[in-house]
C-alpha positions as MATLAB code, in Angstrom:
seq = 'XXXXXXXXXXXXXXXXXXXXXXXXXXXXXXXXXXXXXXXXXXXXXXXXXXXXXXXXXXXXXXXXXXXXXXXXXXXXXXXXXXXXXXXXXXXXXXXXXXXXXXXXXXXXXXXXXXXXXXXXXXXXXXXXXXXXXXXXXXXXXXXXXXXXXXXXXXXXXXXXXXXXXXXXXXXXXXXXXXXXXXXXXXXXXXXXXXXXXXXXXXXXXXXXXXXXXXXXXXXXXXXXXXXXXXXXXXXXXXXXXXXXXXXXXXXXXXXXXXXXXXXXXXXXXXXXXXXXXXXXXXXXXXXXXXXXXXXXXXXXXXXXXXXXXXXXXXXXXXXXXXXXXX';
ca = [
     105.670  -66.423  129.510;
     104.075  -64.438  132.808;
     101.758  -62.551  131.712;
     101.630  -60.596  135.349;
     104.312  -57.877  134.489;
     102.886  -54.395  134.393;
     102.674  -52.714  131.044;
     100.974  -49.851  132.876;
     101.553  -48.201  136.603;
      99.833  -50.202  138.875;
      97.715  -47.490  140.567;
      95.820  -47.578  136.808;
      94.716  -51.133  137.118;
      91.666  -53.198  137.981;
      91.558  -56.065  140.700;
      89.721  -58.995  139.795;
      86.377  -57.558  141.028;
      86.905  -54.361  138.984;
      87.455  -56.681  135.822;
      84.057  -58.832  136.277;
      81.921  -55.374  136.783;
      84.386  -54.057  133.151;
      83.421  -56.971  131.526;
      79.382  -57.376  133.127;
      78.652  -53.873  131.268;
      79.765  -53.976  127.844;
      77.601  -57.107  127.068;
      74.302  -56.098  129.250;
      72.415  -52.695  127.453;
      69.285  -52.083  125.431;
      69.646  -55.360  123.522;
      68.660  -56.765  127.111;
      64.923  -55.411  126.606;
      64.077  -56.802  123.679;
      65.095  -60.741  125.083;
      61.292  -61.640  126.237;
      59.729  -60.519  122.846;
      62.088  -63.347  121.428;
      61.467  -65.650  124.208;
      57.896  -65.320  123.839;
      57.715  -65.778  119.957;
      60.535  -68.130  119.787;
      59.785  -70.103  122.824;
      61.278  -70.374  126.044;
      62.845  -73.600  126.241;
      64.296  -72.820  122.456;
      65.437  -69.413  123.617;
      66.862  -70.686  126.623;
      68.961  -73.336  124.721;
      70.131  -70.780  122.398;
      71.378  -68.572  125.006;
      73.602  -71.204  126.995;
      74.916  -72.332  123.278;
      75.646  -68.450  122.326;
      76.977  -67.654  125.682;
      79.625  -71.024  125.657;
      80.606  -69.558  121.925;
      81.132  -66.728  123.084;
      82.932  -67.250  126.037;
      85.420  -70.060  124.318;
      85.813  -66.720  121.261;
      86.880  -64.479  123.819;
      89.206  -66.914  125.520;
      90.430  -67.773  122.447;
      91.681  -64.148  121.764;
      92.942  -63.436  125.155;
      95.153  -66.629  124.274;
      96.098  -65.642  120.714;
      96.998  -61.990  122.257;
      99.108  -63.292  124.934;
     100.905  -65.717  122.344;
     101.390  -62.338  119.969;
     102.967  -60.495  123.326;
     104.982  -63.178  124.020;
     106.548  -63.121  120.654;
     106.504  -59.136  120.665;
     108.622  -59.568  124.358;
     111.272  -62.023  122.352;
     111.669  -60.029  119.647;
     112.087  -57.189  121.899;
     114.924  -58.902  123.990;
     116.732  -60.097  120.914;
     117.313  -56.749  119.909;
     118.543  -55.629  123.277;
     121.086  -58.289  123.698;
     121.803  -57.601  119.239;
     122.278  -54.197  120.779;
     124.273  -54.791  124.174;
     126.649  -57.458  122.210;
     127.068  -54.970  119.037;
     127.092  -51.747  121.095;
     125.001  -50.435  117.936;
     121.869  -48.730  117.906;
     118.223  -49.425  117.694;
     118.321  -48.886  113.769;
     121.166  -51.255  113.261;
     119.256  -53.619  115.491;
     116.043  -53.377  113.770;
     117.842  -54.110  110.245;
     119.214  -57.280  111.869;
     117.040  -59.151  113.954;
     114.137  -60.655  111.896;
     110.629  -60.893  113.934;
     109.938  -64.658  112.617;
     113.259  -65.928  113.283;
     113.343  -68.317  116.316;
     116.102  -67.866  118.736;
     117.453  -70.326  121.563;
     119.344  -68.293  122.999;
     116.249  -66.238  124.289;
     114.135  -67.885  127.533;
     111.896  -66.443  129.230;
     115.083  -65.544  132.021;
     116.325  -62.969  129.416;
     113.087  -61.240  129.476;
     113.180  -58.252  131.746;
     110.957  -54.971  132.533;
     112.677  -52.744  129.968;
     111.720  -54.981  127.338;
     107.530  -54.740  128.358;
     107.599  -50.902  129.091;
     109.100  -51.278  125.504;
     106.247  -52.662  124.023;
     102.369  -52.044  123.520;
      99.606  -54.276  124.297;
      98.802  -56.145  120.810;
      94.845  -55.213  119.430;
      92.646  -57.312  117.631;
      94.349  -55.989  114.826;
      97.215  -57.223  115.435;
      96.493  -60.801  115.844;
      94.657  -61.055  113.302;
      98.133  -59.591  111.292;
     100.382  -62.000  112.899;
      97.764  -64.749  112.073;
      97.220  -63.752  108.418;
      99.127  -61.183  108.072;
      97.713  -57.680  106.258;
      94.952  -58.868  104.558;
      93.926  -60.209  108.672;
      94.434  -56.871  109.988;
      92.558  -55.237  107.505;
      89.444  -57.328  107.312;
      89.745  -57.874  111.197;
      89.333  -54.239  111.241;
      86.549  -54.212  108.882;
      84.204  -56.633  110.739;
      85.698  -54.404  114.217;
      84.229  -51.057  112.464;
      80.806  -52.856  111.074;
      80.388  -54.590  114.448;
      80.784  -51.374  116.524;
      78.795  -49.420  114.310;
      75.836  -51.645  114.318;
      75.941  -51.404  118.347;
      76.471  -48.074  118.612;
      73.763  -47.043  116.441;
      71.345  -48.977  118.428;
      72.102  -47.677  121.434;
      72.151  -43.999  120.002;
      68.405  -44.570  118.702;
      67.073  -46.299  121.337;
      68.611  -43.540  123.946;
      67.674  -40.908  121.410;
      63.866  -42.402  120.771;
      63.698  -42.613  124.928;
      64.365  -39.158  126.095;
      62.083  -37.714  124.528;
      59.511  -40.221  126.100;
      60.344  -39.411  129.750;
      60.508  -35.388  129.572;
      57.131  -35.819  128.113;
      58.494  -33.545  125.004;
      58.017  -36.396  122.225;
      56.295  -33.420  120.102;
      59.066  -31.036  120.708;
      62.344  -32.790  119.602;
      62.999  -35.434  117.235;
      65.606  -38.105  117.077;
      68.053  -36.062  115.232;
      67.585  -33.568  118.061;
      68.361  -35.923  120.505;
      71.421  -37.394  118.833;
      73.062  -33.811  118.660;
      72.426  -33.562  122.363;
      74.252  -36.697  122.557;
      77.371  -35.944  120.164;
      79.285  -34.541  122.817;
      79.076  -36.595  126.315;
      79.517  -39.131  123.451;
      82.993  -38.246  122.025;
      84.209  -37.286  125.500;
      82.789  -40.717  126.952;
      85.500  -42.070  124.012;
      88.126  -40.280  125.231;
      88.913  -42.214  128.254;
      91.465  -44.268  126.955;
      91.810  -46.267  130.601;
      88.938  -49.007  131.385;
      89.885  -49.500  134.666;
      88.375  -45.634  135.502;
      84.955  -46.755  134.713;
      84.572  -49.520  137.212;
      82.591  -47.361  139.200;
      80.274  -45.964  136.466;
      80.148  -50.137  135.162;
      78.884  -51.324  139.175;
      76.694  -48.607  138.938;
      75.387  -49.523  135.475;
      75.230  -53.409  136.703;
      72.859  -52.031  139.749;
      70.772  -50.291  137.504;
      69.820  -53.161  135.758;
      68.826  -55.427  138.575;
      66.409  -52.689  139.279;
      64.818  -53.048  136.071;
      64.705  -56.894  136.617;
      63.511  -56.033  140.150;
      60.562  -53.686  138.301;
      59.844  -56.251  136.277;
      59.256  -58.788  138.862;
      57.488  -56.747  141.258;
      54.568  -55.486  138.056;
      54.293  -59.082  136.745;
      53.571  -60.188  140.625;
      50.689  -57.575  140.607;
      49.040  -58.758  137.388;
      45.768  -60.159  138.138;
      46.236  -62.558  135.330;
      49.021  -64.829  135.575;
      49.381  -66.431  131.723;
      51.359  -69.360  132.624;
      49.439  -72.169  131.066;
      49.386  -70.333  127.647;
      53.719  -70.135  126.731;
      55.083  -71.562  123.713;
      58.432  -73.646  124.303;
      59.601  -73.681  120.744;
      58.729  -72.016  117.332;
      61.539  -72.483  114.698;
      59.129  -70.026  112.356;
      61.068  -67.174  114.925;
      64.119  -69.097  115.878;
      66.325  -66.489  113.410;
      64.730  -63.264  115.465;
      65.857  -64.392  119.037;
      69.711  -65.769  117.326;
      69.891  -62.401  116.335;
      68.810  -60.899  119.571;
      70.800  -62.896  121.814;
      73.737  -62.487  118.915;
      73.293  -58.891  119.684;
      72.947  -59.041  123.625;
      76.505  -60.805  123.797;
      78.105  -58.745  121.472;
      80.902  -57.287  123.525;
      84.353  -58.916  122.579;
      85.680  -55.972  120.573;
      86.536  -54.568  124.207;
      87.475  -57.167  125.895;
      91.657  -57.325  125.166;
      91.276  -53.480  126.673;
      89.836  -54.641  130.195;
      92.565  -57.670  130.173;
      95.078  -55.541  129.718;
      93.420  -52.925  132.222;
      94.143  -56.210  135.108;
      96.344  -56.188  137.959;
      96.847  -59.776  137.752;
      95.969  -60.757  133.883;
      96.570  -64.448  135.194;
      93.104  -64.215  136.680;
      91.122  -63.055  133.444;
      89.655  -67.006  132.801;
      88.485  -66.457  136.310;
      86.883  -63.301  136.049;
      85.900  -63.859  132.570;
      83.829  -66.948  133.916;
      82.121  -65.306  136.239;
      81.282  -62.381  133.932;
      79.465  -64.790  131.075;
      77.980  -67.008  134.257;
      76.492  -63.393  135.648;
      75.214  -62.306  131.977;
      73.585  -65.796  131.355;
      71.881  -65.274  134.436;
      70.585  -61.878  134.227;
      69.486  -62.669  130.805;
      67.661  -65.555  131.589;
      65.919  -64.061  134.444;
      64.421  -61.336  132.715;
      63.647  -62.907  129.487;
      62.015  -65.994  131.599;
      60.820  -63.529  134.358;
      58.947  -61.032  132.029;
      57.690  -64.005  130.188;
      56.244  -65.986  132.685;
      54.658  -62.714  134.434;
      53.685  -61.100  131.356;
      52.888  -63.721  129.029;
      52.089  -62.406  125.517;
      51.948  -58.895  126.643;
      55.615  -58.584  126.672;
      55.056  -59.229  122.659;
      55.476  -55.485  121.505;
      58.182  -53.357  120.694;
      58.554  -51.923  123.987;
      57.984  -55.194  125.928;
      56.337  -54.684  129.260;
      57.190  -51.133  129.610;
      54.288  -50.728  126.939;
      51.530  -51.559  129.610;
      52.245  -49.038  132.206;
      50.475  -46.143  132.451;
      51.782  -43.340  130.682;
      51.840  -41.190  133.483;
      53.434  -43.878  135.930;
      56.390  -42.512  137.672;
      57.608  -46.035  137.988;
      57.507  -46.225  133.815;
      59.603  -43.035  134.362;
      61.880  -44.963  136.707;
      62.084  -47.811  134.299;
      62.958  -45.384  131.454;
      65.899  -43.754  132.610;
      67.351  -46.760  133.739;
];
């Protein structure tokens, strides 16, 4: 079944460049700055082994939906162009059609010739939800929307408080508001941020959030090159006493699937998502690796603390400043 017909005007899709920067920035945020604290109490070469595991999983997870959602349009599509031809042959209406043509029954008579462009601007692109009904049916879309709302919940918290406990830090008003403050502020550019129903309008905010954060690995470089103490004889390659702290971390880091069926569908040419879906968990792997390795290398046991290397600048740095906003 091609999977290249549009389901949405062209002009409102991504190219396969868009796609990788759509599907760079969901997975790379705060969770990124806590990944040398777990390299350096887990280990390196254990952390490193337990990203490349976690990153594979990951990527076979969310090839494995794209697949399941393209076998759930496909079906969607048939079912679609059974009714039309119900209706053409009949000369009935969409009612009498519906009552008529069961979903689950298999028809011959239906190849993928018979499907035509009426019958995708008919339907919707399937959600999580609704593979995980056509797998198990109700009781799969209802705890696949469970683990969807407790999954998005945990990540959007974090990101909430960390953004909420930063702010304060770089307008040097820590005394003045609190978090709560800060997360009213928030509310707002928040829900209209949700709002935007189309991914492909924030490839340009997502290659500007993917810059951003090659600066920070650039920062990081450049102060652990100006350390006079280089602590590279003294780093631990593997402590299973911490092995559960940097699975969670890096659990955490790649947690990005629940958008992922959006930014397919968002594609000019959804044939190319494996491509562009490579490249994306090759890019992420990378990034990851150099910072966690990078600050831990440089930085050594410093990095150790809750706010990793940003914690040794001084407080009146405008490069901390720099680092903060980011």
């Amino acid at each position: 079944m091609s999977s290249d017909v549009a389901l949405k005007p062209e002009r409102l899709k991504s190219g396969v460049l868009g796609t990788l920067m759509n599907l760079i920035k969901p997975f790379i945020g705060a969770g990124i700055l806590s990944l040398p604290r777990s390299w350096a109490r887990a280990g390196w070469v254990l952390s490193t082994i337990t990203l490349f595991i976690l990153t594979y999983v990951a990527s076979y997870c969310i090839l494995a939906l794209a697949n399941c959602s393209d076998i759930v349009t496909s079906e969607e599509l048939r079912y679609t162009a059974r009714k039309r031809i119900y209706r053409s042959r009949n000369n009935c209406d969409e009612a009498t059609a519906v009552e008529n043509v069961d979903f689950f029954t298999e028809s011959n008579d239906v190849t993928e010739d018979d499907i035509v462009a009426e019958d995708w601007n008919s339907i919707q692109p399937p959600t999580m939800s609704d593979v995980g009904c056509m797998a198990f049916g109700k009781p799969g879309r209802l705890v696949t929307d469970i683990f969807i709302v407790i999954s998005q919940m945990g990540a959007g918290i974090t990101y909430l408080s960390f953004i909420s406990a930063t702010i304060p830090d770089v307008i040097n008003r820590k005394d003045s508001f609190n978090n709560i403050h800060m997360l009213l502020v928030m509310f707002i550019p928040t829900v209209l941020l949700c709002l935007i129903r189309n991914i492909s309008r924030l490839a340009i905010t997502s290659l500007l959030g993917n810059v951003i954060y090659f600066f920070l690995i650039g920062c990081a470089m450049y102060l652990g090159s100006k350390l006079e103490h280089q602590p590279i004889k003294n780093l631990t390659a593997a402590n299973w006493e911490y092995y559960p702290t940097v699975f969670s971390t890096v659990s955490f880091a790649l947690e990005g699937i629940a958008i992922v069926l959006p930014i397919k569908y968002a594609m000019k040419e959804p044939k190319k998502f494996k491509m562009a879906l490579s490249g994306a968990m090759v890019s992420i792997a990378i990034i990851y690796l150099a910072f966690a390795l990078g600050c831990y290398f440089l930085f050594g046991n410093l990095v150790d603390t809750p706010d990793g290397f940003i914690s040794i600048l001084d407080s009146t740095s405008v490069l901390k400043t720099i680092i903060q906003i980011a």
